[in-house]
Coordinates of C-alpha atoms in Angstrom, one line a residue:
Chain F
D38 CA 116.3 165.2 154.5
I39 CA 112.6 165.1 153.9
Q40 CA 111.6 162.1 151.7
M41 CA 109.0 162.4 148.9
T42 CA 107.5 159.0 147.8
Q43 CA 105.3 159.0 144.7
S44 CA 103.1 156.4 143.5
P45 CA 102.2 154.7 141.4
S46 CA 105.4 155.0 139.4
S47 CA 103.5 154.6 136.2
V48 CA 99.4 154.6 135.3
S49 CA 98.0 153.6 132.2
A50 CA 95.0 155.9 131.3
S51 CA 92.9 156.7 128.4
V52 CA 91.5 160.2 127.2
G53 CA 88.6 161.3 129.4
D54 CA 89.4 159.2 132.7
R55 CA 89.9 160.4 136.0
V56 CA 93.7 160.0 137.1
T57 CA 95.1 160.5 140.5
I58 CA 98.4 160.5 141.7
T59 CA 99.9 160.6 145.3
C60 CA 102.6 161.9 147.1
R61 CA 103.6 161.1 150.9
A62 CA 106.2 163.3 152.5
S63 CA 108.4 162.0 155.7
P64 CA 108.4 164.0 157.6
G65 CA 105.4 166.5 157.0
I66 CA 105.8 169.6 155.2
S67 CA 102.5 171.4 156.0
S68 CA 101.4 172.7 152.6
W69 CA 104.7 173.3 151.0
L70 CA 104.3 171.2 148.0
A71 CA 104.6 171.6 144.5
W72 CA 103.4 169.5 141.3
Y73 CA 105.4 169.6 138.0
Q74 CA 104.5 168.2 134.6
Q75 CA 107.3 167.3 132.1
K76 CA 107.1 166.0 128.8
P77 CA 110.1 164.2 126.9
G78 CA 112.6 166.4 126.2
K79 CA 111.3 169.2 127.6
A80 CA 111.9 171.3 131.0
P81 CA 109.3 170.6 133.7
K82 CA 106.5 173.0 134.1
L83 CA 105.2 174.1 137.4
L84 CA 101.4 173.2 137.8
I85 CA 100.3 173.6 141.6
S86 CA 101.9 175.1 144.6
G87 CA 101.1 175.3 147.9
A88 CA 99.5 172.1 147.6
T89 CA 96.3 173.6 146.1
S90 CA 96.7 176.6 144.2
L91 CA 96.6 176.2 140.2
Q92 CA 99.2 178.2 138.5
S93 CA 98.2 180.7 136.1
G94 CA 97.6 179.3 132.4
V95 CA 97.0 175.8 134.0
P96 CA 93.9 174.0 132.9
S97 CA 91.1 173.6 135.7
R98 CA 91.0 169.8 135.3
F99 CA 94.5 169.5 137.3
S100 CA 93.7 170.1 140.9
G101 CA 96.0 169.5 143.9
S102 CA 94.8 168.4 147.5
G103 CA 96.4 167.3 151.1
S104 CA 98.4 168.6 153.9
G105 CA 101.1 167.6 156.3
T106 CA 102.4 164.1 154.8
D107 CA 99.7 163.1 152.1
F108 CA 99.0 164.7 149.1
T109 CA 97.2 164.2 145.6
L110 CA 97.3 165.6 142.2
T111 CA 94.1 164.6 140.3
I112 CA 93.6 165.3 136.7
S113 CA 89.7 165.4 136.2
S114 CA 89.5 164.4 132.8
L115 CA 92.6 163.2 131.0
Q116 CA 93.4 165.1 127.7
P117 CA 96.0 163.9 125.1
E118 CA 98.3 166.7 125.8
D119 CA 98.4 165.4 129.4
F120 CA 100.4 162.2 129.0
A121 CA 103.8 162.9 130.5
T122 CA 105.6 162.5 133.8
Y123 CA 104.7 164.3 136.8
Y124 CA 106.6 165.2 139.9
C125 CA 106.1 166.2 143.5
Q126 CA 108.5 168.7 145.3
Q127 CA 108.5 169.5 148.8
A128 CA 109.7 173.3 150.0
K129 CA 109.5 173.1 153.6
S130 CA 113.3 172.6 154.1
F131 CA 116.4 172.5 152.5
P132 CA 117.6 170.3 150.5
L133 CA 114.7 170.6 148.5
T134 CA 113.5 167.0 147.5
F135 CA 111.2 165.7 144.5
G136 CA 109.4 162.7 144.4
G137 CA 110.5 160.0 142.0
G138 CA 107.8 160.5 139.0
T139 CA 104.7 159.2 137.8
K140 CA 104.7 158.6 134.2
V141 CA 101.0 158.6 132.9
E142 CA 100.9 156.8 129.6
N143 CA 98.3 156.1 127.2
K144 CA 96.4 152.7 127.5
Chain X
E119 CA 109.4 187.1 127.9
V120 CA 111.5 185.5 130.6
Q121 CA 114.8 183.8 129.1
L122 CA 117.3 181.5 130.8
L123 CA 120.1 180.3 128.6
E124 CA 122.4 177.9 130.5
S125 CA 126.1 177.1 128.8
G126 CA 129.2 175.7 129.8
G127 CA 128.0 171.9 130.0
G128 CA 130.2 169.1 128.0
L129 CA 132.5 166.2 128.3
V130 CA 134.8 166.3 131.5
Q131 CA 136.9 163.3 133.1
P132 CA 136.2 161.9 136.6
G133 CA 137.9 164.4 138.9
G134 CA 137.5 167.2 136.5
S135 CA 135.9 170.7 136.7
L136 CA 133.2 172.8 134.9
R137 CA 131.5 176.0 135.6
L138 CA 128.0 176.0 134.2
S139 CA 126.4 179.6 133.5
C140 CA 123.0 180.9 132.8
A141 CA 122.0 184.2 131.6
A142 CA 118.9 185.7 132.6
S143 CA 116.7 188.0 130.9
G144 CA 112.9 189.3 130.8
F145 CA 112.4 189.6 134.5
T146 CA 114.2 191.8 137.3
F147 CA 116.9 189.0 138.0
S148 CA 118.3 190.8 141.2
S149 CA 114.8 190.1 142.6
Y150 CA 114.5 186.3 142.7
A151 CA 116.2 183.2 144.1
M152 CA 117.6 181.0 141.7
S153 CA 118.2 177.2 141.8
W154 CA 119.9 174.4 139.6
V155 CA 118.0 171.2 139.4
R156 CA 119.6 168.2 137.3
Q157 CA 118.1 165.2 135.5
A158 CA 120.3 162.1 134.8
P159 CA 119.5 160.4 131.5
G160 CA 116.3 158.9 131.8
K161 CA 116.1 159.2 135.5
G162 CA 113.9 161.8 137.8
L163 CA 114.6 165.4 139.0
E164 CA 117.0 166.2 141.7
W165 CA 117.4 169.8 143.2
V166 CA 121.3 170.6 143.3
S167 CA 121.6 174.0 144.7
G168 CA 119.9 177.5 145.4
V169 CA 120.8 180.9 146.0
S170 CA 119.0 183.9 147.5
S171 CA 118.4 187.0 145.4
S172 CA 121.3 189.1 146.9
G173 CA 123.8 186.2 146.6
G174 CA 124.1 186.3 150.3
S175 CA 122.7 182.5 151.2
A176 CA 123.5 179.3 149.3
Y177 CA 122.0 176.0 149.6
Y178 CA 123.0 172.5 148.6
T179 CA 121.9 168.9 148.4
D180 CA 124.3 166.7 150.4
S181 CA 125.8 164.8 147.7
V182 CA 127.5 168.0 146.1
K183 CA 128.4 169.9 149.3
G184 CA 131.9 170.9 149.3
R185 CA 132.5 170.3 145.5
F186 CA 129.9 172.5 143.7
T187 CA 129.4 176.1 144.5
I188 CA 126.7 178.4 143.6
S189 CA 126.9 182.1 142.9
R190 CA 125.2 185.0 141.0
D191 CA 126.3 188.1 139.5
N192 CA 123.4 190.5 139.5
S193 CA 125.2 193.3 137.4
K194 CA 125.5 190.5 134.6
N195 CA 122.2 188.8 135.2
T196 CA 123.9 185.6 135.2
L197 CA 123.9 182.4 137.6
Y198 CA 126.8 180.4 137.9
L199 CA 127.7 176.8 139.3
Q200 CA 131.3 175.7 139.8
M201 CA 131.4 172.3 139.6
N202 CA 134.5 170.4 140.9
S203 CA 135.9 166.9 141.7
L204 CA 133.0 165.6 139.2
R205 CA 131.9 162.1 139.4
A206 CA 130.1 159.8 137.0
E207 CA 126.9 160.4 139.3
D208 CA 126.9 164.0 138.4
A209 CA 126.1 163.5 134.6
A210 CA 123.1 164.8 134.0
V211 CA 121.0 167.5 132.3
Y212 CA 121.5 171.0 134.5
Y213 CA 118.4 173.1 134.5
C214 CA 118.6 176.7 135.7
A215 CA 115.6 178.0 137.1
I216 CA 113.9 180.8 138.9
V217 CA 112.5 180.4 142.2
E218 CA 109.0 181.4 143.1
S219 CA 108.6 184.6 145.2
S220 CA 106.5 182.8 147.4
A221 CA 108.4 179.7 148.2
W222 CA 111.2 177.5 147.0
Y223 CA 109.1 176.4 144.2
V224 CA 110.8 176.4 140.9
G225 CA 108.8 178.3 138.2
D226 CA 110.4 179.0 134.9
W227 CA 113.1 176.8 133.7
G228 CA 115.9 176.9 131.1
Q229 CA 116.5 174.4 128.4
G230 CA 119.2 172.6 130.3
T231 CA 122.9 172.0 129.5
L232 CA 124.4 168.4 129.3
V233 CA 127.4 167.4 131.6
T234 CA 128.8 164.2 130.7
V235 CA 131.8 162.6 133.0
S236 CA 133.7 159.9 131.5
S237 CA 137.1 158.8 130.9

């Protein structure tokens, strides 16, 4: 199975901060990577697919980069509605696997 | 508007069975692969199973192989997950979700149904 490792597990940040979350795949997954946002008590929301493609309606402050084994989700200027938990997921092979999640908290 | 309505969750004893259903509307159900994803209380997301648009191919995470069966009825726009030999570690909110047409990314999600496994 492909292992997805996210870091950090949590990050404390303020509105306006730049936030970077990392996801590492072992073995490599080319660009078969998605990022999700989940708020408490809600279903996850797909933000980015194919490592870099922003889903329709997702604000442009979100961006994704990387390929192979190392990927990054960046929030360029954190907004109040962005406090949530973020997950990466590989779609290279079955079983599909998620990273452990990164909680973005208010500093 | 896309709607996914899960049902069938509840309390079951270890070793018992449950059948989850997901009624889909607002899109052409037969054109999309579907998945079940679960989340144990306070934990992260875990992909459980997926099925192709026709129902001809099914995929599972290792921990549920041989115990869970995914299926779909395209005439009823409904996705199922038959869960047998349930264990305490299967307790979670189970989400039904649409798989993106481009790849096995999870697009729209239902609101989830809670499965509790306890004696």
